[in-house]
JSON list of C-alpha atoms in Angstrom, two decimals:
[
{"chain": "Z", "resi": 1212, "resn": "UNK", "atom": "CA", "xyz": [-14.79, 17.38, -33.19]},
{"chain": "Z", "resi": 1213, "resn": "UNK", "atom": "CA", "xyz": [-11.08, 17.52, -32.34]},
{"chain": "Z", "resi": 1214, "resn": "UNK", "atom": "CA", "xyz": [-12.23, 19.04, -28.91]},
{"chain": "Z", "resi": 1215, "resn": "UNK", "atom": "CA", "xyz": [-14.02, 15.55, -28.43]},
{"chain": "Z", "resi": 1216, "resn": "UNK", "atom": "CA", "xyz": [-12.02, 12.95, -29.44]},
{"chain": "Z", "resi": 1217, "resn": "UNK", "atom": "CA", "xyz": [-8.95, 15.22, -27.45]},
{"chain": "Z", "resi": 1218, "resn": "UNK", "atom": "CA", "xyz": [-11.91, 14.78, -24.41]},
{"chain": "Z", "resi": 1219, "resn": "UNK", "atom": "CA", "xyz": [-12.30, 10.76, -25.26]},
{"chain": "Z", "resi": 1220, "resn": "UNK", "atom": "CA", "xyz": [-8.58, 10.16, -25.30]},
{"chain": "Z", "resi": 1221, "resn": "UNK", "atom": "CA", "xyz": [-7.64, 12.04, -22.34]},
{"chain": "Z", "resi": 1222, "resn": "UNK", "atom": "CA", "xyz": [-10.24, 10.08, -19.90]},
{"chain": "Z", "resi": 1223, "resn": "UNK", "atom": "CA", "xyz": [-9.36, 6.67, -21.57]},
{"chain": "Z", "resi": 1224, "resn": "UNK", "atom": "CA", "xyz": [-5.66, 7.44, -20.91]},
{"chain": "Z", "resi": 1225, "resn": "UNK", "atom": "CA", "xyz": [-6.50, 8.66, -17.38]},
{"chain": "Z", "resi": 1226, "resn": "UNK", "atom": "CA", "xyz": [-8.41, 5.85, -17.02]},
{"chain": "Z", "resi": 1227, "resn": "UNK", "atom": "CA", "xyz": [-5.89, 3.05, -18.03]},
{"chain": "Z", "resi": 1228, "resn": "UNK", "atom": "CA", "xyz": [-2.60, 4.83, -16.09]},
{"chain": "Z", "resi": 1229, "resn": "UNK", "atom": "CA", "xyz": [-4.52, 5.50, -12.99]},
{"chain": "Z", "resi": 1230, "resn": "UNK", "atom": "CA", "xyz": [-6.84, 2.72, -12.87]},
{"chain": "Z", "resi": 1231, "resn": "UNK", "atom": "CA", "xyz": [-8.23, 0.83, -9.86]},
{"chain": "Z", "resi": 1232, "resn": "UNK", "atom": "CA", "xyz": [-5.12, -1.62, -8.85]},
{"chain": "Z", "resi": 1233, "resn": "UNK", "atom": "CA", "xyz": [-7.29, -3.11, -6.10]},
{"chain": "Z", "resi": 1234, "resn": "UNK", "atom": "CA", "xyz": [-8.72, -6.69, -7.69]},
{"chain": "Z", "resi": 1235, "resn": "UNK", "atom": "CA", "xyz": [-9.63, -10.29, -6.30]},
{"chain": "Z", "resi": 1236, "resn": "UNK", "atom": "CA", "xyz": [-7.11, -12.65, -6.36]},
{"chain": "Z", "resi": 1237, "resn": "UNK", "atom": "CA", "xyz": [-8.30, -15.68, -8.95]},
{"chain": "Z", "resi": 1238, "resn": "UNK", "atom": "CA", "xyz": [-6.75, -18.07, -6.72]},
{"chain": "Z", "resi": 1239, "resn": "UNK", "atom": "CA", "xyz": [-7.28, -16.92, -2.88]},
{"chain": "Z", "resi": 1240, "resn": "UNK", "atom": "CA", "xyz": [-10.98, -15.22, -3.76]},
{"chain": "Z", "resi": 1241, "resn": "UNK", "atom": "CA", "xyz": [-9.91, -12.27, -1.64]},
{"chain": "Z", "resi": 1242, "resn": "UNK", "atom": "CA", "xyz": [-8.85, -8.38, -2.25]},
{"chain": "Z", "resi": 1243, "resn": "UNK", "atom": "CA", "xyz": [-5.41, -7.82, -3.48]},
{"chain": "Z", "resi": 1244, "resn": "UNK", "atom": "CA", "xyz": [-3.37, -4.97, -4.86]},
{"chain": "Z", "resi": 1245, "resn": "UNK", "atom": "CA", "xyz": [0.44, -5.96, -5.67]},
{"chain": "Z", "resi": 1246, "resn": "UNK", "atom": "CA", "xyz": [3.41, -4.50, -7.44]},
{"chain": "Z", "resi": 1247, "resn": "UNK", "atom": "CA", "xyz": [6.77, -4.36, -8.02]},
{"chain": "Z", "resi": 1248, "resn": "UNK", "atom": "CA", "xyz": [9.01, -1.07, -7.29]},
{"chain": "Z", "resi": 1249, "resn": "UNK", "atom": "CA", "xyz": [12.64, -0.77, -9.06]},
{"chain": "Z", "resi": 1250, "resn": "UNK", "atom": "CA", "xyz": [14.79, 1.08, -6.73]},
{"chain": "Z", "resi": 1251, "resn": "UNK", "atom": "CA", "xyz": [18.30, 0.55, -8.94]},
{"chain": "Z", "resi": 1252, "resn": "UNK", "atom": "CA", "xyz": [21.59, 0.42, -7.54]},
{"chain": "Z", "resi": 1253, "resn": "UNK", "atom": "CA", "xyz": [20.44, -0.53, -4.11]},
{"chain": "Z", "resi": 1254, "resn": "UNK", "atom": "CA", "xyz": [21.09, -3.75, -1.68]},
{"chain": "Z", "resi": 1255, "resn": "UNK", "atom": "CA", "xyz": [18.54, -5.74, -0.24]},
{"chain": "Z", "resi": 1256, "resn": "UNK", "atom": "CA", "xyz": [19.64, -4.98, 2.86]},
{"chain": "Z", "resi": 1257, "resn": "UNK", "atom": "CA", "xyz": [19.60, -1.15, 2.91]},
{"chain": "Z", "resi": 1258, "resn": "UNK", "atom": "CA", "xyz": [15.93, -1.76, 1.28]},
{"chain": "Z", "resi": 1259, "resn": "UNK", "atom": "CA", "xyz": [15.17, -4.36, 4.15]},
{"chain": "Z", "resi": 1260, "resn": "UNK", "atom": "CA", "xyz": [16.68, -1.92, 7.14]},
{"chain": "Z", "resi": 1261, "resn": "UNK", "atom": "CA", "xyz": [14.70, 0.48, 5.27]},
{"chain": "Z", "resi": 1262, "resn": "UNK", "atom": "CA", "xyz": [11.75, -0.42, 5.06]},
{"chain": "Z", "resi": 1263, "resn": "UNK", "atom": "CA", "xyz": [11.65, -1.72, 8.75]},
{"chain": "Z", "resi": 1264, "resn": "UNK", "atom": "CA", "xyz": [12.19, 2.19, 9.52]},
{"chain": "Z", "resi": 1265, "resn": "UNK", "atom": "CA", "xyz": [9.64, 3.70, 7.30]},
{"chain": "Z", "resi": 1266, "resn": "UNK", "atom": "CA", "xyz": [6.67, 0.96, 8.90]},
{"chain": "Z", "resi": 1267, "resn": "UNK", "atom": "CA", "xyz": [8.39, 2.37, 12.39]},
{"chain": "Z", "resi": 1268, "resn": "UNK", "atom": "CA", "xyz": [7.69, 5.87, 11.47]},
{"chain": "Z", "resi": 1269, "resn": "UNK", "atom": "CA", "xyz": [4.25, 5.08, 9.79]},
{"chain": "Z", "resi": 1270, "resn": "UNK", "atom": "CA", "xyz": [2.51, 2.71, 11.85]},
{"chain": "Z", "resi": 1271, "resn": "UNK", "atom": "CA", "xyz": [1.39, 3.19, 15.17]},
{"chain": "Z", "resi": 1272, "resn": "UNK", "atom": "CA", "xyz": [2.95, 0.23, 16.68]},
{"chain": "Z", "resi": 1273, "resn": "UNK", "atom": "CA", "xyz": [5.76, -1.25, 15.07]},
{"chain": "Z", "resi": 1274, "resn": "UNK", "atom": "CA", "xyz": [5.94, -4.17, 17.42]},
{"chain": "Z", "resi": 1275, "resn": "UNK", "atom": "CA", "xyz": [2.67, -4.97, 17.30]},
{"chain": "Z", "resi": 1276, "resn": "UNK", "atom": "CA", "xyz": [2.16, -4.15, 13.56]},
{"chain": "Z", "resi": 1277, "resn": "UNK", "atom": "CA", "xyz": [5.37, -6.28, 12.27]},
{"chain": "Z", "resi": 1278, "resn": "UNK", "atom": "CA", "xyz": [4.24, -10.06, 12.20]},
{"chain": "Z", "resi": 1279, "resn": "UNK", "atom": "CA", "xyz": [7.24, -11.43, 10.79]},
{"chain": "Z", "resi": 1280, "resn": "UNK", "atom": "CA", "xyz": [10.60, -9.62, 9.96]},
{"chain": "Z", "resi": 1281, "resn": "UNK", "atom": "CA", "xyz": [12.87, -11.86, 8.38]},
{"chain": "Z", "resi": 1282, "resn": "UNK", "atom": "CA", "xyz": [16.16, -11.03, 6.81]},
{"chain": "Z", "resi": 1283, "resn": "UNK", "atom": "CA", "xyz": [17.37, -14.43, 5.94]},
{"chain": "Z", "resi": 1284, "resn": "UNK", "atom": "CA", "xyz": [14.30, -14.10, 3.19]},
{"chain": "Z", "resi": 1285, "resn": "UNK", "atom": "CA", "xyz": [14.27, -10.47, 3.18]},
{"chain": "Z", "resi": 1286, "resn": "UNK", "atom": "CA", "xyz": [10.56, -10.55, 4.25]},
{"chain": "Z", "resi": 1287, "resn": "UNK", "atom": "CA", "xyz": [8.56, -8.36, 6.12]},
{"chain": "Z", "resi": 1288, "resn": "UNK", "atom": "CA", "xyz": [5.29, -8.78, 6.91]},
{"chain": "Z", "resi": 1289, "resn": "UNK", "atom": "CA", "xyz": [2.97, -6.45, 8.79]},
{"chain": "Z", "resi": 1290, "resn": "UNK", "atom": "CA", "xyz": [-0.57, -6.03, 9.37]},
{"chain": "Z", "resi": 1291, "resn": "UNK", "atom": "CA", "xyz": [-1.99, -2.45, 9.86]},
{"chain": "Z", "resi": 1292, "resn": "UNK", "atom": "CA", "xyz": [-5.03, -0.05, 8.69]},
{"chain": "Z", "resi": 1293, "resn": "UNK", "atom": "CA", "xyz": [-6.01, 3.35, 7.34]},
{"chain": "Z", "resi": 1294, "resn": "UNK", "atom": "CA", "xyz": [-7.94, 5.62, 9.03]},
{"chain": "Z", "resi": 1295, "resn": "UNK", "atom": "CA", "xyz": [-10.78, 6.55, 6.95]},
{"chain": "Z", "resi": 1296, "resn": "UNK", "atom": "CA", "xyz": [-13.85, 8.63, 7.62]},
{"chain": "Z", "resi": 1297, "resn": "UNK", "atom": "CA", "xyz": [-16.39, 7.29, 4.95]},
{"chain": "Z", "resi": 1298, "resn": "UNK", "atom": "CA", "xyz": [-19.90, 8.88, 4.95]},
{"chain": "Z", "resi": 1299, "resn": "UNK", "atom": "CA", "xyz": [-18.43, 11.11, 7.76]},
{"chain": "Z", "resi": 1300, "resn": "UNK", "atom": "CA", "xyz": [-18.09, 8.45, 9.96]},
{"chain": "Z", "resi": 1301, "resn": "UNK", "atom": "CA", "xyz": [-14.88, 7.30, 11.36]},
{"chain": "Z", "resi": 1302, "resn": "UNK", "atom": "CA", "xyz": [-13.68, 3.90, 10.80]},
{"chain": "Z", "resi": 1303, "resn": "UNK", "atom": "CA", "xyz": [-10.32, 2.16, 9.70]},
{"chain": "Z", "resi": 1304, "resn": "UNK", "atom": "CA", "xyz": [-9.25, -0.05, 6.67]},
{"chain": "Z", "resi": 1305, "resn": "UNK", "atom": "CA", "xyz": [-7.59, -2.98, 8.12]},
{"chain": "Z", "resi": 1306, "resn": "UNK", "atom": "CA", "xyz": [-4.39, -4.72, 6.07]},
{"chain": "Z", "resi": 1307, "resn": "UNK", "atom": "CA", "xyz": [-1.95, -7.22, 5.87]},
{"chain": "Z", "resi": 1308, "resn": "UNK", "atom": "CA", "xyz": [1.19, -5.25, 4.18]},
{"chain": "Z", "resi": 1309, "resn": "UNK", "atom": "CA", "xyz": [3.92, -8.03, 2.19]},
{"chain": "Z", "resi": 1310, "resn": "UNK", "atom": "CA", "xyz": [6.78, -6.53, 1.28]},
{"chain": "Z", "resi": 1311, "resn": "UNK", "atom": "CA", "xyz": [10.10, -8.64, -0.07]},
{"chain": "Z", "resi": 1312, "resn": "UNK", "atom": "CA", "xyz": [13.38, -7.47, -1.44]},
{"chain": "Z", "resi": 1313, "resn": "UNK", "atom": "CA", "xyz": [15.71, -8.36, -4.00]},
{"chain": "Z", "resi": 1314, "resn": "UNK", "atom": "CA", "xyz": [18.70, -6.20, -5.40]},
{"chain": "Z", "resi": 1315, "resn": "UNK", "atom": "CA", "xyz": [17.21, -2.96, -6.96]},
{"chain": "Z", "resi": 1316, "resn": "UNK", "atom": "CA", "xyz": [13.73, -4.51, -6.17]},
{"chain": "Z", "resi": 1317, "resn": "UNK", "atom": "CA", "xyz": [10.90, -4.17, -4.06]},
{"chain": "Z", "resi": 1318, "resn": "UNK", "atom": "CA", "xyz": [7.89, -6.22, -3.95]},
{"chain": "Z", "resi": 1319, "resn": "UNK", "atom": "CA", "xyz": [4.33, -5.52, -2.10]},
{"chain": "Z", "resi": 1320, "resn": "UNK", "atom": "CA", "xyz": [1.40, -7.24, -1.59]},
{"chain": "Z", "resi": 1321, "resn": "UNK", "atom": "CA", "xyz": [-1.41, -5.62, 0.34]},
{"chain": "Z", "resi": 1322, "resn": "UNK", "atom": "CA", "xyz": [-4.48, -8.36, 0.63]},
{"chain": "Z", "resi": 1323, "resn": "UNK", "atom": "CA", "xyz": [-6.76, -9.38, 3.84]},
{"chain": "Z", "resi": 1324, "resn": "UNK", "atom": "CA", "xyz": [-8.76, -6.05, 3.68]},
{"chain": "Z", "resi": 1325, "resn": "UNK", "atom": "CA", "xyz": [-11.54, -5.10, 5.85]},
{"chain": "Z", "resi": 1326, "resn": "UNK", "atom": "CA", "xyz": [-13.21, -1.88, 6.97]},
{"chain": "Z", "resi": 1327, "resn": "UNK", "atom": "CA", "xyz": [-14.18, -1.24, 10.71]},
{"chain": "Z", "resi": 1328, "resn": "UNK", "atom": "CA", "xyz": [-15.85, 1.35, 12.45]},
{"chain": "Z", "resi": 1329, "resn": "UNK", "atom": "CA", "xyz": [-17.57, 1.60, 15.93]},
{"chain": "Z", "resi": 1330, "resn": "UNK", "atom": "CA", "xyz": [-21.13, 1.19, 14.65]},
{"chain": "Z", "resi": 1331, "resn": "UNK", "atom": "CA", "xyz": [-20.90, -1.38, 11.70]},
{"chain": "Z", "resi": 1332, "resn": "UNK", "atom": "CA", "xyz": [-18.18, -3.98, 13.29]},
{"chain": "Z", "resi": 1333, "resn": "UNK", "atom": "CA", "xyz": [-15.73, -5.74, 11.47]},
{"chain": "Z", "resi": 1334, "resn": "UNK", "atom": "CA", "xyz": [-16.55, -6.66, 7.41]},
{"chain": "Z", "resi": 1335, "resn": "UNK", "atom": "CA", "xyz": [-13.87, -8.05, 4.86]},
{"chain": "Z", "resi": 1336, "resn": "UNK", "atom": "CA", "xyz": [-13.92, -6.46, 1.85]},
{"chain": "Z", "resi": 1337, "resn": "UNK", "atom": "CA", "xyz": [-15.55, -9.80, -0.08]},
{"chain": "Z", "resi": 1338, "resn": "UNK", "atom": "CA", "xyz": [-18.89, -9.74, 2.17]},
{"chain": "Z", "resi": 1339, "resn": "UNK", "atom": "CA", "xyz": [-21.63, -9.14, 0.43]},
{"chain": "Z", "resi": 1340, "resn": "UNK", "atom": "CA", "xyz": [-23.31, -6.87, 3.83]},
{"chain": "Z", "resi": 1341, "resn": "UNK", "atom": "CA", "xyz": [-20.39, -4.24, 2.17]},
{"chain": "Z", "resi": 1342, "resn": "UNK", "atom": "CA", "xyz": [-22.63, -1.98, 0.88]},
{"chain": "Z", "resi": 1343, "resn": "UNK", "atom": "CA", "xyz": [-20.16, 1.09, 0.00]},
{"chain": "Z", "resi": 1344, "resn": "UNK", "atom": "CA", "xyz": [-17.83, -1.15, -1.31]},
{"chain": "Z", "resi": 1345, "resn": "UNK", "atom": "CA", "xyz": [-16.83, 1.02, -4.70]},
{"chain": "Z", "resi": 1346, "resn": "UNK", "atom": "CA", "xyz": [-16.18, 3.94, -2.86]},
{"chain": "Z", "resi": 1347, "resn": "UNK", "atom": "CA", "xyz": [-13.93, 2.13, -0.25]},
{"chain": "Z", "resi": 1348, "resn": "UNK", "atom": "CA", "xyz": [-11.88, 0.05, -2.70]},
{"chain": "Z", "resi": 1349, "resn": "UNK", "atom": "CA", "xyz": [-11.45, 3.36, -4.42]},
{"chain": "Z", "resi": 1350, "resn": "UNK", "atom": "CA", "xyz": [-10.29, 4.84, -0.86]},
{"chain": "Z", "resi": 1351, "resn": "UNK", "atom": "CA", "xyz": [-8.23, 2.16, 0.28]},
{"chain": "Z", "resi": 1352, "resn": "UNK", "atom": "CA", "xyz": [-6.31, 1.97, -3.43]},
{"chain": "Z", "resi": 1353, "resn": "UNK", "atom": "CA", "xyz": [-5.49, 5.54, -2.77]},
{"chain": "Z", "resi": 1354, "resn": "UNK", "atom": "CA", "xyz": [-4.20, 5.07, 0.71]},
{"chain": "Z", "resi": 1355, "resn": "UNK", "atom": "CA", "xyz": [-1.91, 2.34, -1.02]},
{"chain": "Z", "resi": 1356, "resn": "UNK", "atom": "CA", "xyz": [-0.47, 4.67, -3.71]},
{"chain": "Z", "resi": 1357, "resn": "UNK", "atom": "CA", "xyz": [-0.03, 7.27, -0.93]},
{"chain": "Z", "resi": 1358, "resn": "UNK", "atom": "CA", "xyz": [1.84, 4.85, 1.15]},
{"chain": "Z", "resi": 1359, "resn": "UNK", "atom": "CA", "xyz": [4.10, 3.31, -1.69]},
{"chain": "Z", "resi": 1360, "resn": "UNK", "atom": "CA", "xyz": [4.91, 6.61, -2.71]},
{"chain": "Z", "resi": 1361, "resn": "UNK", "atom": "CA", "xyz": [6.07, 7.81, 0.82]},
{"chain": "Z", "resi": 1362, "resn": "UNK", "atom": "CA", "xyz": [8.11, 4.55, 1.11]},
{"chain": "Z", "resi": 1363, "resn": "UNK", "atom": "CA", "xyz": [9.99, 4.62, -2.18]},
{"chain": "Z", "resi": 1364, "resn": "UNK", "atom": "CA", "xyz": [10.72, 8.23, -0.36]},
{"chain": "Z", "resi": 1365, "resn": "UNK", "atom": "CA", "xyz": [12.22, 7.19, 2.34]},
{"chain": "Z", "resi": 1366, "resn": "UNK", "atom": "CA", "xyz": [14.21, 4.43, 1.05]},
{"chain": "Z", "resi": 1367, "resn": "UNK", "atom": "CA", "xyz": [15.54, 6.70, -1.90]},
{"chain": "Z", "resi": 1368, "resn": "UNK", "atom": "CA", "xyz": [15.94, 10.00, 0.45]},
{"chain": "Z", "resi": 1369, "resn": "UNK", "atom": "CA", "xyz": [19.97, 10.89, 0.61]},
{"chain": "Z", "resi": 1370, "resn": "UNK", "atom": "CA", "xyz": [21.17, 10.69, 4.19]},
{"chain": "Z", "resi": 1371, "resn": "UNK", "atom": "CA", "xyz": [22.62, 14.40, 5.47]},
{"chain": "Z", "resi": 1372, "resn": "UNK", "atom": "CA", "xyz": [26.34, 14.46, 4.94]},
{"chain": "Z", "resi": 1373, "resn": "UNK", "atom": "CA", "xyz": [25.93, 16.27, 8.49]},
{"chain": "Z", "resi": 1374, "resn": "UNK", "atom": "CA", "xyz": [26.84, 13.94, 11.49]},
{"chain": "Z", "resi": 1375, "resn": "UNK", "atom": "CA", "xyz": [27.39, 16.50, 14.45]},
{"chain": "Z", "resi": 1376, "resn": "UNK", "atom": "CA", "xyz": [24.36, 16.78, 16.06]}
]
């Protein structure tokens, strides 16, 4: 019995800390997964700068990718995808990527999702011809963790002390 309600705890707690953060926006009707990231002790502007690098490094195309980039706000917005290769077939989960910056504090917004591949065309998320949608919400939330992760990464990563190159 202990076995079992050790079981029944462990999945709800699994459950609740690593949840689905992907959920329709009450006011816009659309896809949306937000949060806020506290990254103490550190200026707006080194989390601006960045943050500008880590889209550089991650993206494809920064110049085409960044859509605004504004420092007087401390906004950046970009709009991007994840590869994905869904029932073995190779598409890509379009986004538009919000991130803004205060003190010790980071804000995203991912939202205007849709999945794309080659034989299917173009389909936001809130069609109802998205007939895997479960499985790619569950997909695309991952890809957003991943990506978080990597940037609170770079932004926290120590510089080397080592300037002769």
């Amino acid at each position: 019995m202990k076995k079992i309600f050790a079981l029944v705890f462990m999945t709800v707690y699994a459950l609740t800390v690593h949840g689905q953060n992907i959920k329709i926006d009450s006011i816009t009707g659309k896809y949306k997964s937000q949060g806020i990231e506290i990254l103490d002790s550190l200026k707006k502007d080194v989390l601006y700068n960045k943050s500008i690098e880590w889209i550089t490094l991650n993206y494809k195309s920064a110049k085409d990718v960044i859509q605004l980039s504004d420092k007087e706000s401390y906004k950046i917005i970009a709009k991007g995808n994840f590869k994905t290769s869904l029932f073995m077939k190779e598409g890509w989960i379009g986004h538009t990527l919000i991130l803004e910056f205060k003190d010790g504090k980071m804000r995203y917004i991912y939202t205007d999702f849709n999945y794309y591949s080659p034989g299917t065309g173009s389909l936001d998320f809130e069609s109802k011809s998205l007939g895997f949608k479960k499985k790619l919400i569950q997909e695309t939330d991952q890809n957003i963790q991943t990506a978080i992760q990597s940037l609170k990464r770079y932004i926290l990563q120590v510089p080397s002390k080592s300037t002769d190159w």
